[in-house]
mmCIF file of C-alpha atoms in Angstrom:
data_model
loop_
_atom_site.group_PDB
_atom_site.id
_atom_site.type_symbol
_atom_site.label_atom_id
_atom_site.label_comp_id
_atom_site.label_asym_id
_atom_site.label_seq_id
_atom_site.Cartn_x
_atom_site.Cartn_y
_atom_site.Cartn_z
ATOM 1 C CA MET A 144 105.845 111.134 42.402
ATOM 2 C CA LYS A 145 107.061 110.716 38.931
ATOM 3 C CA GLN A 146 106.300 107.676 36.870
ATOM 4 C CA PHE A 147 109.066 105.542 35.408
ATOM 5 C CA ASN A 148 109.733 106.375 31.836
ATOM 6 C CA PRO A 149 110.700 103.418 29.730
ATOM 7 C CA ILE A 150 112.074 105.685 26.833
ATOM 8 C CA TRP A 151 114.858 106.963 29.265
ATOM 9 C CA ALA A 152 115.780 103.445 30.224
ATOM 10 C CA LEU A 153 116.036 102.471 26.474
ATOM 11 C CA LYS A 154 118.244 105.448 25.779
ATOM 12 C CA ALA A 155 120.481 104.506 28.777
ATOM 13 C CA VAL A 156 120.888 100.815 27.226
ATOM 14 C CA PHE A 157 121.715 102.326 23.746
ATOM 15 C CA LEU A 158 124.268 104.668 25.279
ATOM 16 C CA LEU A 159 125.860 101.750 27.164
ATOM 17 C CA PHE A 160 126.022 99.943 23.863
ATOM 18 C CA ILE A 161 127.754 102.998 22.485
ATOM 19 C CA LEU A 162 130.150 103.365 25.162
ATOM 20 C CA LEU A 163 130.961 99.731 25.017
ATOM 21 C CA GLY A 164 131.682 100.184 21.336
ATOM 22 C CA ILE A 165 133.961 103.043 21.846
ATOM 23 C CA GLY A 166 135.742 101.002 24.583
ATOM 24 C CA LEU A 167 136.200 98.008 22.065
ATOM 25 C CA ALA A 168 137.486 100.487 19.489
ATOM 26 C CA CYS A 169 140.307 102.045 21.712
ATOM 27 C CA PHE A 170 141.289 98.364 22.716
ATOM 28 C CA ALA A 171 141.419 97.367 18.921
ATOM 29 C CA PHE A 172 143.839 100.306 18.040
ATOM 30 C CA CYS A 173 146.093 99.302 20.982
ATOM 31 C CA THR A 174 146.061 95.734 19.495
ATOM 32 C CA ILE A 175 147.814 94.268 16.568
ATOM 33 C CA ASN A 176 146.265 92.192 13.955
ATOM 34 C CA ILE A 177 142.492 92.843 14.553
ATOM 35 C CA PRO A 178 140.465 90.800 11.869
ATOM 36 C CA PHE A 179 138.283 92.889 9.617
ATOM 37 C CA GLY A 180 135.318 91.027 11.009
ATOM 38 C CA ALA A 181 135.901 92.281 14.270
ATOM 39 C CA TRP A 182 135.898 95.931 13.079
ATOM 40 C CA ILE A 183 132.589 95.247 11.648
ATOM 41 C CA ILE A 184 131.284 94.129 15.097
ATOM 42 C CA ILE A 185 132.755 97.085 16.634
ATOM 43 C CA GLY A 186 131.242 99.616 14.165
ATOM 44 C CA ALA A 187 127.892 97.788 14.549
ATOM 45 C CA PHE A 188 128.170 98.409 18.505
ATOM 46 C CA ILE A 189 128.677 102.102 17.833
ATOM 47 C CA LEU A 190 126.536 102.813 14.732
ATOM 48 C CA VAL A 191 123.511 100.966 15.233
ATOM 49 C CA PRO A 192 122.637 102.148 18.928
ATOM 50 C CA SER A 193 123.609 105.743 17.830
ATOM 51 C CA PHE A 194 120.971 105.530 15.052
ATOM 52 C CA LEU A 195 118.337 104.223 17.332
ATOM 53 C CA LEU A 196 119.264 106.830 19.954
ATOM 54 C CA TYR A 197 119.110 109.499 17.415
ATOM 55 C CA SER A 198 115.527 108.100 16.195
ATOM 56 C CA LEU A 199 114.251 108.198 19.844
ATOM 57 C CA SER A 200 115.502 111.844 20.601
ATOM 58 C CA TYR A 201 114.595 113.235 17.136
ATOM 59 C CA ARG A 202 111.863 112.621 14.359
ATOM 60 C CA ILE A 203 113.771 111.491 11.206
ATOM 61 C CA PRO A 204 112.215 113.273 8.266
ATOM 62 C CA ILE A 205 110.452 111.321 5.617
ATOM 63 C CA SER A 206 109.580 111.766 1.960
ATOM 64 C CA ALA A 207 106.143 112.663 0.730
ATOM 65 C CA LYS A 208 106.051 109.327 -0.889
ATOM 66 C CA THR A 209 106.762 107.434 2.331
ATOM 67 C CA GLN A 210 104.089 109.879 4.125
ATOM 68 C CA LYS A 211 101.439 108.741 1.429
ATOM 69 C CA ARG A 212 102.104 105.204 2.088
ATOM 70 C CA ILE A 213 101.704 105.712 5.874
ATOM 71 C CA ASP A 214 98.569 107.509 5.302
ATOM 72 C CA GLU A 215 97.145 104.791 3.120
ATOM 73 C CA ARG A 216 97.745 102.213 5.849
ATOM 74 C CA ARG A 217 95.830 104.235 8.535
ATOM 75 C CA SER A 218 92.767 102.725 10.025
ATOM 76 C CA ILE A 219 89.328 104.375 9.096
ATOM 77 C CA LEU A 220 86.185 104.718 10.910
ATOM 78 C CA GLN A 221 82.922 104.525 9.015
ATOM 79 C CA PHE A 222 79.575 105.134 11.059
ATOM 80 C CA GLU A 223 76.164 103.666 10.385
ATOM 81 C CA GLU A 224 72.964 103.988 12.351
ATOM 82 C CA LEU A 225 73.354 100.791 14.327
ATOM 83 C CA ARG A 226 77.010 100.198 14.191
ATOM 84 C CA PHE A 227 80.475 101.560 13.182
ATOM 85 C CA LEU A 228 83.181 100.032 11.204
ATOM 86 C CA ILE A 229 86.939 100.071 11.959
ATOM 87 C CA ILE A 230 88.659 99.472 8.646
ATOM 88 C CA ASP A 231 92.260 98.396 8.996
ATOM 89 C CA PRO A 232 94.345 98.224 5.985
ATOM 90 C CA LEU A 233 97.339 97.098 7.945
ATOM 91 C CA PHE A 234 95.842 93.795 8.960
ATOM 92 C CA ASP A 235 93.362 93.770 5.975
ATOM 93 C CA GLN A 236 90.294 93.324 8.080
ATOM 94 C CA THR A 237 87.332 95.382 9.222
ATOM 95 C CA THR A 238 85.818 95.050 12.755
ATOM 96 C CA ILE A 239 82.070 95.726 12.974
ATOM 97 C CA VAL A 240 81.119 97.269 16.460
ATOM 98 C CA GLU A 241 77.313 97.587 17.192
ATOM 99 C CA TRP A 242 76.533 100.457 19.550
ATOM 100 C CA ASP A 243 74.217 98.282 21.771
ATOM 101 C CA ASN A 244 77.337 95.798 22.203
ATOM 102 C CA ILE A 245 79.437 98.507 23.914
ATOM 103 C CA ALA A 246 79.739 97.977 27.670
ATOM 104 C CA GLN A 247 82.445 100.621 28.395
ATOM 105 C CA ILE A 248 84.590 103.330 26.710
ATOM 106 C CA ASN A 249 87.585 104.899 28.139
ATOM 107 C CA TYR A 250 89.943 107.807 26.805
ATOM 108 C CA HIS A 251 93.454 107.542 27.440
ATOM 109 C CA ASN A 252 96.505 109.709 26.578
ATOM 110 C CA THR A 253 100.065 109.856 27.489
ATOM 111 C CA ASN A 254 103.316 111.259 26.412
ATOM 112 C CA ILE A 255 105.620 108.694 28.081
ATOM 113 C CA THR A 256 106.934 107.671 24.718
ATOM 114 C CA ASP A 257 105.443 110.315 22.329
ATOM 115 C CA TYR A 258 101.966 112.076 22.498
ATOM 116 C CA GLU A 259 99.294 109.055 22.018
ATOM 117 C CA ALA A 260 95.809 109.192 22.709
ATOM 118 C CA VAL A 261 93.380 106.241 22.134
ATOM 119 C CA PHE A 262 89.583 105.273 22.769
ATOM 120 C CA CYS A 263 89.494 101.933 24.595
ATOM 121 C CA ILE A 264 86.234 100.137 24.149
ATOM 122 C CA GLU A 265 85.028 97.298 25.962
ATOM 123 C CA LEU A 266 82.526 95.172 24.313
ATOM 124 C CA GLU A 267 79.950 92.571 25.833
ATOM 125 C CA LYS A 268 80.453 90.166 22.982
ATOM 126 C CA LEU A 269 82.896 89.522 20.423
ATOM 127 C CA PRO A 270 82.429 91.801 17.465
ATOM 128 C CA GLU A 271 82.093 90.416 13.793
ATOM 129 C CA VAL A 272 85.345 90.663 11.627
ATOM 130 C CA ILE A 273 85.372 90.749 7.862
ATOM 131 C CA MET A 274 88.656 89.672 6.050
ATOM 132 C CA HIS A 275 89.560 91.790 3.197
ATOM 133 C CA GLN A 276 90.226 90.437 -0.307
ATOM 134 C CA ASN A 277 93.930 90.029 -1.691
ATOM 135 C CA ARG A 278 95.305 90.037 1.868
ATOM 136 C CA TRP A 279 99.036 90.306 2.319
ATOM 137 C CA TRP A 280 100.483 86.883 2.539
ATOM 138 C CA LEU A 281 101.871 87.688 6.035
ATOM 139 C CA ASN A 282 98.324 88.587 7.136
ATOM 140 C CA ARG A 283 97.063 85.365 5.739
ATOM 141 C CA TRP A 284 99.623 83.289 7.387
ATOM 142 C CA ALA A 285 99.691 84.789 10.843
ATOM 143 C CA ASN A 286 96.036 85.871 11.194
ATOM 144 C CA LYS A 287 93.958 83.413 9.345
ATOM 145 C CA LYS A 288 90.732 84.514 11.201
ATOM 146 C CA GLY A 289 91.722 88.123 11.874
ATOM 147 C CA ILE A 290 92.380 89.769 15.221
ATOM 148 C CA VAL A 291 89.166 89.344 17.198
ATOM 149 C CA SER A 292 88.909 90.655 20.830
ATOM 150 C CA LYS A 293 86.404 92.260 23.238
ATOM 151 C CA LYS A 294 88.719 95.057 23.690
ATOM 152 C CA VAL A 295 88.812 97.275 20.666
ATOM 153 C CA THR A 296 91.196 100.339 20.526
ATOM 154 C CA ILE A 297 90.780 103.244 18.409
ATOM 155 C CA LYS A 298 93.985 105.494 17.848
ATOM 156 C CA GLU A 299 93.893 109.199 17.503
ATOM 157 C CA ASP A 300 95.518 109.218 14.155
ATOM 158 C CA THR A 301 92.466 106.907 12.796
ATOM 159 C CA LYS A 302 90.839 108.669 10.128
ATOM 160 C CA ASN A 303 87.423 110.172 11.049
ATOM 161 C CA THR A 304 88.181 109.799 14.919
ATOM 162 C CA ASN A 305 87.037 113.465 15.033
ATOM 163 C CA ARG A 306 83.454 112.407 14.327
ATOM 164 C CA PHE A 307 83.601 109.866 17.031
ATOM 165 C CA LEU A 308 82.703 111.818 19.942
ATOM 166 C CA ASP A 309 79.531 113.251 18.134
ATOM 167 C CA GLN A 310 78.577 109.535 17.484
ATOM 168 C CA ILE A 311 79.058 108.762 21.105
ATOM 169 C CA SER A 312 76.910 111.484 22.213
ATOM 170 C CA ARG A 313 74.257 110.492 19.762
ATOM 171 C CA HIS A 314 73.982 106.962 20.175
ATOM 172 C CA LEU A 315 74.964 106.524 23.837
ATOM 173 C CA LEU A 316 73.573 109.806 25.136
ATOM 174 C CA VAL A 317 76.804 110.865 26.604
ATOM 175 C CA THR A 318 77.857 114.498 27.322
ATOM 176 C CA ILE A 319 81.434 115.174 26.431
ATOM 177 C CA ASP A 320 83.389 117.552 28.240
ATOM 178 C CA ASP A 321 85.794 119.372 25.923
ATOM 179 C CA GLU A 322 88.350 120.142 28.692
ATOM 180 C CA ILE A 323 89.188 116.435 28.597
ATOM 181 C CA PHE A 324 90.988 116.896 25.387
ATOM 182 C CA VAL A 325 93.166 119.955 26.287
ATOM 183 C CA ASP A 326 96.914 118.910 25.522
ATOM 184 C CA LYS A 327 98.380 118.543 28.883
ATOM 185 C CA ARG A 328 101.745 118.354 27.655
ATOM 186 C CA LYS A 329 101.862 122.089 27.750
ATOM 187 C CA GLY A 330 103.574 123.540 31.036
ATOM 188 C CA HIS A 331 104.344 127.003 30.829
ATOM 189 C CA LEU A 332 104.363 129.422 27.857
ATOM 190 C CA LEU A 333 107.922 130.558 27.130
ATOM 191 C CA SER A 334 107.214 132.789 24.095
ATOM 192 C CA THR A 335 104.805 133.660 21.100
ATOM 193 C CA ILE A 336 105.723 134.697 17.879
ATOM 194 C CA LYS A 337 103.311 136.269 15.489
ATOM 195 C CA VAL A 338 103.410 136.801 11.818
ATOM 196 C CA GLU A 339 100.951 139.480 10.670
ATOM 197 C CA ASP A 340 102.162 139.967 7.010
ATOM 198 C CA VAL A 341 101.194 136.678 5.584
ATOM 199 C CA ASN A 342 97.834 135.086 4.808
ATOM 200 C CA PRO A 343 96.664 133.292 6.602
ATOM 201 C CA ARG A 344 98.305 134.784 9.797
ATOM 202 C CA THR A 345 100.580 132.301 11.817
ATOM 203 C CA ILE A 346 100.890 132.198 15.487
ATOM 204 C CA THR A 347 103.923 130.011 16.872
ATOM 205 C CA GLU A 348 103.869 129.076 20.653
ATOM 206 C CA HIS A 349 107.013 127.594 22.498
ATOM 207 C CA TRP A 350 106.112 125.786 25.555
ATOM 208 C CA LYS A 351 108.115 124.227 28.232
ATOM 209 C CA PRO A 352 106.932 120.626 28.284
ATOM 210 C CA VAL A 353 105.475 118.633 31.155
ATOM 211 C CA ASN A 354 106.839 115.274 31.544
ATOM 212 C CA ASN A 355 104.883 112.010 32.147
ATOM 213 C CA THR A 356 101.489 113.592 32.051
ATOM 214 C CA GLU A 357 98.685 110.990 31.803
ATOM 215 C CA THR A 358 95.002 111.045 31.671
ATOM 216 C CA THR A 359 92.326 108.341 31.757
ATOM 217 C CA VAL A 360 88.862 109.322 31.621
ATOM 218 C CA LEU A 361 85.577 106.866 31.505
ATOM 219 C CA PHE A 362 83.337 108.020 28.961
ATOM 220 C CA TYR A 363 80.540 105.624 29.100
ATOM 221 C CA LYS A 364 79.700 102.465 31.079
ATOM 222 C CA ARG A 365 76.638 100.307 30.716
ATOM 223 C CA LYS A 366 74.679 99.798 33.991
ATOM 224 C CA SER A 367 74.585 95.994 33.386
ATOM 225 C CA SER A 368 78.135 95.914 32.336
ATOM 226 C CA LYS A 369 80.764 93.586 33.974
ATOM 227 C CA TYR A 370 83.624 95.717 33.617
#
């Protein structure tokens, strides 16, 4: 049984607004003395949902400068002997997680919206959170004490995530199965293009995707954990 995909529902809503805008435009063309403000509203009904629908369906290219700014805001993992740190520039805080405070670790990935993979960590007690200096004014106003929770999430795009598995194996004595991380979006291989006359050699594969694939794996659970 296929899972409900909220993105398709959202696209349907945007399409409904676009059709409504087109209907209003047709009505306006057949009506005399339509005020200018009404045309702005009609145009918004068509253009704004169209832009959002396009954004959901296709990635909008961004400049190198914008990409650099995005990379600078990505979270960073920093490992120590008894703990690891999650440095979050977006919220101007650092979360300190001690290895002996971990109750459970789950790995979860899904492509319901876009491909996303996260480590979900359940803790026995609240972690220590350190606020950064010169915090952004909105973070100072909205999160005076920072975001503190017994549930910590590490996204796949976090820097140094590729080292996290080795650290789990070392500190929690867990054996990791590499098959867990196979990209399950791939369905059937449609074509393969190899370019031999360049260095390095490039291979491009075209796969028929599998919709609504979802995987949740329990990596670690402390025997005394309440989760």
